[in-house]
mmCIF file of C-alpha atoms in Angstrom:
data_model
loop_
_atom_site.group_PDB
_atom_site.id
_atom_site.type_symbol
_atom_site.label_atom_id
_atom_site.label_comp_id
_atom_site.label_asym_id
_atom_site.label_seq_id
_atom_site.Cartn_x
_atom_site.Cartn_y
_atom_site.Cartn_z
ATOM 1 C CA MET A 38 114.616 129.845 96.225
ATOM 2 C CA ASN A 39 112.507 131.155 99.088
ATOM 3 C CA ILE A 40 114.995 131.627 101.948
ATOM 4 C CA ASN A 41 112.265 131.651 104.576
ATOM 5 C CA GLU A 42 110.893 128.355 103.315
ATOM 6 C CA LYS A 43 114.372 126.821 103.184
ATOM 7 C CA ASP A 44 114.977 127.896 106.772
ATOM 8 C CA SER A 45 111.629 126.429 107.760
ATOM 9 C CA LEU A 46 112.513 123.091 106.173
ATOM 10 C CA THR A 47 115.793 122.800 108.067
ATOM 11 C CA CYS A 48 114.701 124.021 111.510
ATOM 12 C CA THR A 49 114.711 121.593 114.437
ATOM 13 C CA ASN A 50 112.639 121.307 117.569
ATOM 14 C CA GLU A 51 111.490 118.704 120.043
ATOM 15 C CA LYS A 52 108.668 119.084 122.516
ATOM 16 C CA ILE A 53 106.565 116.924 124.789
ATOM 17 C CA ILE A 54 102.779 117.013 124.506
ATOM 18 C CA GLN A 55 100.941 115.491 127.462
ATOM 19 C CA TYR A 56 97.602 113.926 126.562
ATOM 20 C CA SER A 57 95.320 112.615 129.273
ATOM 21 C CA ASP A 58 96.363 109.000 128.708
ATOM 22 C CA ILE A 59 99.698 109.075 126.845
ATOM 23 C CA VAL A 60 102.729 111.231 126.076
ATOM 24 C CA CYS A 61 103.398 112.484 122.555
ATOM 25 C CA ARG A 62 106.893 113.539 121.480
ATOM 26 C CA GLU A 63 106.882 115.928 118.521
ATOM 27 C CA ILE A 64 110.274 115.958 116.775
ATOM 28 C CA ARG A 65 111.015 118.247 113.827
ATOM 29 C CA ASN A 66 113.800 117.105 111.500
ATOM 30 C CA PRO A 67 114.630 113.990 113.550
ATOM 31 C CA LEU A 68 117.659 113.100 111.402
ATOM 32 C CA ARG A 69 119.277 116.384 112.345
ATOM 33 C CA ILE A 70 118.273 116.696 115.993
ATOM 34 C CA LEU A 71 118.501 113.100 117.273
ATOM 35 C CA SER A 72 121.749 111.341 118.135
ATOM 36 C CA LYS A 73 122.642 108.104 116.369
ATOM 37 C CA GLU A 74 121.931 106.212 119.585
ATOM 38 C CA SER A 75 118.475 107.785 119.893
ATOM 39 C CA ARG A 76 117.661 107.037 116.247
ATOM 40 C CA ASN A 77 118.712 103.401 116.621
ATOM 41 C CA LYS A 78 116.520 103.050 119.709
ATOM 42 C CA LEU A 79 113.531 104.489 117.857
ATOM 43 C CA ILE A 80 114.142 102.200 114.868
ATOM 44 C CA ILE A 81 114.050 99.146 117.158
ATOM 45 C CA GLU A 82 110.871 100.357 118.875
ATOM 46 C CA ALA A 83 109.211 101.276 115.563
ATOM 47 C CA SER A 84 110.078 97.815 114.191
ATOM 48 C CA GLU A 85 108.209 96.234 117.094
ATOM 49 C CA VAL A 86 105.158 98.403 116.361
ATOM 50 C CA LEU A 87 105.324 97.515 112.655
ATOM 51 C CA GLU A 88 105.523 93.811 113.487
ATOM 52 C CA SER A 89 102.133 94.168 115.191
ATOM 53 C CA THR A 90 100.511 96.355 112.536
ATOM 54 C CA THR A 91 101.935 95.094 109.218
ATOM 55 C CA CYS A 92 103.327 91.724 108.149
ATOM 56 C CA GLU A 93 106.608 90.101 109.164
ATOM 57 C CA LYS A 94 107.823 90.014 105.556
ATOM 58 C CA PHE A 95 107.439 93.790 105.240
ATOM 59 C CA VAL A 96 109.510 94.443 108.375
ATOM 60 C CA SER A 97 112.244 91.925 107.513
ATOM 61 C CA SER A 98 112.469 93.051 103.882
ATOM 62 C CA SER A 99 112.600 96.725 104.826
ATOM 63 C CA GLY A 100 115.502 96.178 107.214
ATOM 64 C CA LYS A 101 117.025 98.852 109.399
ATOM 65 C CA GLN A 102 117.710 101.272 106.527
ATOM 66 C CA GLY A 103 114.196 100.922 105.144
ATOM 67 C CA ILE A 104 112.543 101.533 108.491
ATOM 68 C CA GLU A 105 114.881 104.484 109.161
ATOM 69 C CA LYS A 106 113.743 106.083 105.903
ATOM 70 C CA PHE A 107 110.146 105.127 106.669
ATOM 71 C CA ILE A 108 110.015 107.049 109.963
ATOM 72 C CA PHE A 109 112.710 109.737 109.593
ATOM 73 C CA GLY A 110 112.394 110.626 105.914
ATOM 74 C CA ALA A 111 115.067 112.625 104.072
ATOM 75 C CA LEU A 112 117.317 115.186 105.729
ATOM 76 C CA ASP A 113 116.102 118.798 105.714
ATOM 77 C CA ARG A 114 112.668 118.067 104.268
ATOM 78 C CA GLY A 115 110.772 119.340 107.283
ATOM 79 C CA ARG A 116 109.786 115.886 108.528
ATOM 80 C CA VAL A 117 107.740 115.959 111.732
ATOM 81 C CA LEU A 118 107.838 112.716 113.708
ATOM 82 C CA PHE A 119 105.331 112.002 116.472
ATOM 83 C CA ILE A 120 106.224 109.283 118.971
ATOM 84 C CA PHE A 121 103.356 108.077 121.164
ATOM 85 C CA GLU A 122 104.434 106.603 124.494
ATOM 86 C CA LYS A 123 102.722 104.889 127.398
ATOM 87 C CA ASP A 124 104.808 104.218 130.513
ATOM 88 C CA ASN A 125 107.957 105.156 128.546
ATOM 89 C CA LYS A 126 107.197 102.543 125.868
ATOM 90 C CA MET A 127 106.409 103.382 122.229
ATOM 91 C CA ILE A 128 102.844 102.414 121.370
ATOM 92 C CA GLY A 129 102.858 104.034 117.933
ATOM 93 C CA PHE A 130 104.291 106.691 115.667
ATOM 94 C CA ASP A 131 103.216 109.063 112.944
ATOM 95 C CA SER A 132 105.225 111.132 110.460
ATOM 96 C CA ILE A 133 104.131 114.042 108.272
ATOM 97 C CA ASN A 134 105.567 117.057 106.474
ATOM 98 C CA LEU A 135 104.486 119.863 104.194
ATOM 99 C CA LEU A 136 105.064 118.663 100.636
ATOM 100 C CA ASN A 137 108.306 120.206 99.337
ATOM 101 C CA ASP A 138 111.345 119.630 97.134
ATOM 102 C CA GLY A 139 113.977 120.524 99.735
ATOM 103 C CA ASN A 140 114.006 124.204 98.771
ATOM 104 C CA LYS A 141 110.406 125.322 98.618
ATOM 105 C CA TYR A 142 106.934 124.113 99.487
ATOM 106 C CA PHE A 143 104.562 122.779 96.888
ATOM 107 C CA ARG A 144 101.475 124.986 96.822
ATOM 108 C CA PHE A 145 98.062 124.368 95.323
ATOM 109 C CA LYS A 146 95.739 127.345 94.927
ATOM 110 C CA GLY A 147 98.376 129.285 96.887
ATOM 111 C CA ASN A 148 98.221 126.902 99.870
ATOM 112 C CA THR A 149 100.701 124.372 101.229
ATOM 113 C CA VAL A 150 99.764 120.685 101.162
ATOM 114 C CA LEU A 151 100.264 118.359 104.123
ATOM 115 C CA HIS A 152 101.891 115.065 103.164
ATOM 116 C CA PHE A 153 100.856 112.109 105.315
ATOM 117 C CA SER A 154 103.839 109.775 105.324
ATOM 118 C CA SER A 155 103.053 106.997 107.785
ATOM 119 C CA GLY A 156 101.122 106.208 110.914
ATOM 120 C CA HIS A 157 100.996 103.023 112.981
ATOM 121 C CA ILE A 158 99.442 102.418 116.408
ATOM 122 C CA LEU A 159 99.496 99.152 118.359
ATOM 123 C CA PRO A 160 96.107 97.409 117.947
ATOM 124 C CA GLU A 161 95.166 97.761 121.616
ATOM 125 C CA TYR A 162 95.552 101.542 121.429
ATOM 126 C CA GLN A 163 93.828 102.128 118.097
ATOM 127 C CA GLY A 164 90.644 104.171 117.983
ATOM 128 C CA ASN A 165 91.951 106.921 120.274
ATOM 129 C CA ASN A 166 92.650 109.424 117.471
ATOM 130 C CA TYR A 167 96.272 109.987 118.505
ATOM 131 C CA ILE A 168 97.342 110.611 114.911
ATOM 132 C CA ILE A 169 94.501 113.042 114.259
ATOM 133 C CA ARG A 170 95.079 114.908 117.539
ATOM 134 C CA SER A 171 98.816 115.333 117.022
ATOM 135 C CA THR A 172 98.385 116.415 113.398
ATOM 136 C CA ARG A 173 95.767 119.006 114.329
ATOM 137 C CA ASP A 174 98.016 120.382 117.077
ATOM 138 C CA TYR A 175 100.867 120.720 114.583
ATOM 139 C CA ILE A 176 98.729 122.493 111.968
ATOM 140 C CA GLU A 177 97.269 124.908 114.497
ATOM 141 C CA ASN A 178 100.757 126.087 115.458
ATOM 142 C CA LEU A 179 101.911 126.787 111.911
ATOM 143 C CA SER A 180 102.126 130.342 110.622
ATOM 144 C CA TYR A 181 99.141 131.492 108.568
ATOM 145 C CA GLU A 182 101.042 131.546 105.266
ATOM 146 C CA ASN A 183 102.251 127.959 105.753
ATOM 147 C CA LYS A 184 99.031 126.487 107.146
ATOM 148 C CA PRO A 185 97.925 123.689 104.779
ATOM 149 C CA ARG A 186 94.449 123.632 103.259
ATOM 150 C CA PHE A 187 94.927 120.246 101.603
ATOM 151 C CA ILE A 188 96.352 116.843 102.520
ATOM 152 C CA GLU A 189 97.778 114.098 100.308
ATOM 153 C CA GLY A 190 99.440 110.763 100.785
ATOM 154 C CA PHE A 191 99.644 107.088 99.836
ATOM 155 C CA THR A 192 97.945 104.134 101.474
ATOM 156 C CA GLN A 193 97.357 100.415 100.982
ATOM 157 C CA ASN A 194 94.707 100.358 103.680
ATOM 158 C CA PRO A 195 91.017 100.957 102.810
ATOM 159 C CA ARG A 196 90.314 101.592 106.496
ATOM 160 C CA VAL A 197 92.674 104.596 106.412
ATOM 161 C CA LEU A 198 91.163 105.945 103.188
ATOM 162 C CA ARG A 199 87.619 105.585 104.515
ATOM 163 C CA LEU A 200 88.569 107.299 107.790
ATOM 164 C CA ILE A 201 90.123 110.249 105.962
ATOM 165 C CA THR A 202 87.086 110.423 103.655
ATOM 166 C CA LYS A 203 84.811 110.726 106.690
ATOM 167 C CA LEU A 204 87.070 113.260 108.427
ATOM 168 C CA VAL A 205 87.117 115.597 105.417
ATOM 169 C CA LYS A 206 83.371 115.072 104.856
ATOM 170 C CA GLY A 207 83.849 113.529 101.430
ATOM 171 C CA ARG A 208 86.084 116.298 100.078
ATOM 172 C CA ILE A 209 88.594 113.821 98.701
ATOM 173 C CA VAL A 210 89.695 111.999 95.574
ATOM 174 C CA PRO A 211 89.464 109.170 94.820
ATOM 175 C CA ASN A 212 85.789 109.108 95.753
ATOM 176 C CA SER A 213 83.222 106.453 94.913
ATOM 177 C CA GLU A 214 80.394 108.984 95.070
ATOM 178 C CA GLN A 215 81.511 111.960 92.987
ATOM 179 C CA MET A 216 84.868 113.269 91.778
ATOM 180 C CA ASP A 217 85.681 116.897 92.656
ATOM 181 C CA GLU A 218 87.352 118.629 89.694
ATOM 182 C CA GLU A 219 89.422 120.948 91.906
ATOM 183 C CA LEU A 220 90.766 118.045 93.936
ATOM 184 C CA LEU A 221 91.440 116.018 90.790
ATOM 185 C CA LEU A 222 93.603 118.887 89.561
ATOM 186 C CA GLY A 223 95.377 119.148 92.912
ATOM 187 C CA GLN A 224 96.080 115.425 93.009
ATOM 188 C CA GLU A 225 97.521 115.460 89.499
ATOM 189 C CA GLU A 226 99.693 118.525 90.187
ATOM 190 C CA ALA A 227 100.984 116.993 93.436
ATOM 191 C CA LEU A 228 101.977 113.763 91.662
ATOM 192 C CA ARG A 229 103.757 115.730 88.942
ATOM 193 C CA PHE A 230 105.596 117.697 91.632
ATOM 194 C CA ILE A 231 106.718 114.451 93.310
ATOM 195 C CA GLU A 232 107.861 113.032 89.975
ATOM 196 C CA SER A 233 109.744 116.247 89.136
ATOM 197 C CA GLY A 234 112.110 115.446 92.005
ATOM 198 C CA GLY A 235 113.268 112.285 90.281
ATOM 199 C CA THR A 236 110.796 109.861 91.844
ATOM 200 C CA LYS A 237 109.517 107.426 89.240
ATOM 201 C CA LEU A 238 105.870 106.472 89.662
ATOM 202 C CA LYS A 239 104.304 103.657 87.662
ATOM 203 C CA ARG A 240 100.630 104.516 87.407
ATOM 204 C CA LYS A 241 98.087 101.716 87.149
ATOM 205 C CA ASN A 242 95.404 104.404 86.831
ATOM 206 C CA ASN A 243 94.871 107.991 88.029
ATOM 207 C CA PHE A 244 94.985 107.007 91.697
ATOM 208 C CA VAL A 245 96.829 103.699 92.044
ATOM 209 C CA LEU A 246 100.625 103.583 91.892
ATOM 210 C CA GLU A 247 101.751 100.105 90.916
ATOM 211 C CA LYS A 248 104.435 98.573 93.136
ATOM 212 C CA LYS A 249 104.864 101.889 94.996
ATOM 213 C CA SER A 250 105.847 100.104 98.234
ATOM 214 C CA ASP A 251 107.889 97.392 96.416
ATOM 215 C CA ILE A 252 106.363 94.834 98.770
ATOM 216 C CA GLN A 253 103.094 93.828 100.376
ATOM 217 C CA ILE A 254 102.670 95.827 103.591
ATOM 218 C CA TYR A 255 99.889 93.852 105.288
ATOM 219 C CA GLY A 256 99.741 90.111 105.768
ATOM 220 C CA ASP A 257 96.011 89.824 105.204
ATOM 221 C CA LYS A 258 93.507 91.848 103.220
ATOM 222 C CA ILE A 259 92.345 94.844 105.276
ATOM 223 C CA TYR A 260 88.645 95.674 105.469
ATOM 224 C CA SER A 261 87.187 99.097 106.225
ATOM 225 C CA GLY A 262 83.930 97.956 107.794
ATOM 226 C CA ASP A 263 81.930 99.006 104.739
ATOM 227 C CA PRO A 264 81.656 96.258 102.065
ATOM 228 C CA ALA A 265 80.738 98.790 99.359
ATOM 229 C CA PHE A 266 83.817 100.882 100.139
ATOM 230 C CA ASP A 267 86.024 97.781 100.123
ATOM 231 C CA ARG A 268 84.681 96.763 96.698
ATOM 232 C CA TYR A 269 85.493 100.240 95.430
ATOM 233 C CA PHE A 270 89.025 100.065 96.892
ATOM 234 C CA TYR A 271 89.993 96.574 95.722
ATOM 235 C CA TYR A 272 87.953 96.155 92.546
ATOM 236 C CA ASP A 273 87.103 99.568 91.098
ATOM 237 C CA LEU A 274 90.479 101.103 91.940
ATOM 238 C CA GLY A 275 92.183 97.743 91.407
ATOM 239 C CA VAL A 276 94.525 97.763 94.407
ATOM 240 C CA ASN A 277 96.709 94.644 94.495
ATOM 241 C CA LEU A 278 98.297 94.085 97.921
ATOM 242 C CA GLN A 279 100.706 91.425 96.725
ATOM 243 C CA THR A 280 102.430 93.743 94.239
ATOM 244 C CA GLY A 281 102.676 96.689 96.656
ATOM 245 C CA ASP A 282 100.096 98.942 94.993
ATOM 246 C CA LEU A 283 99.326 102.168 96.856
ATOM 247 C CA VAL A 284 96.424 104.595 96.454
ATOM 248 C CA ASN A 285 97.296 108.281 96.187
ATOM 249 C CA PHE A 286 94.663 110.525 97.776
ATOM 250 C CA PHE A 287 94.205 114.283 97.807
ATOM 251 C CA ALA A 288 91.741 115.957 100.157
ATOM 252 C CA LYS A 289 90.611 119.354 101.364
ATOM 253 C CA LEU A 290 91.092 120.026 105.063
#
């Protein structure tokens, strides 16, 4: 066990970041630092955001416990929660952490890997890059040895996958253009690391995890704005919204 990494995973902090148009609260290890009353308030506010960005069935089926896990994650796993507020009202949230097993970080090619857990912004505030800005601020403040060079996560939204693909300039798998062997290896090792912790993943193929979310997240089929990319997402990768399929991606920052 790396004591320094264990300490890093359990540390707490909360700070306010003032953007020009909104306030961002960055909370490290929210389950440890926030009171029960504060957590309940955030769960209610996050539920309202999810009702506007997902489908009603997803919110009702998840329930309070599901949404709590969705935004706060597991205790002492280094979860970083970003709350975006406008006039003291939550307009969105984002949660990330460095991929780990509770004791040490997962490393690929000697580098940590950023796990993108969730991110939802009210429709009227989308397009302002709040999630990207807050994530970049967090990464910039990490120590050199813990600064991630890769990012991975799961999504049921082709718009998210296309956005990440553009942000990393195509250095991502899955990729409709060309598969990068290094990233393919990283994606496979990351999935094995996740499964080694007891998480059972039913793979439809190399990138799609069947029934990963247990339920359909979005009420209607999401489109990315690029018909070719959408065909790749829904037909080539075979993502089925109704059965809760999620795409696992792995990209180089």
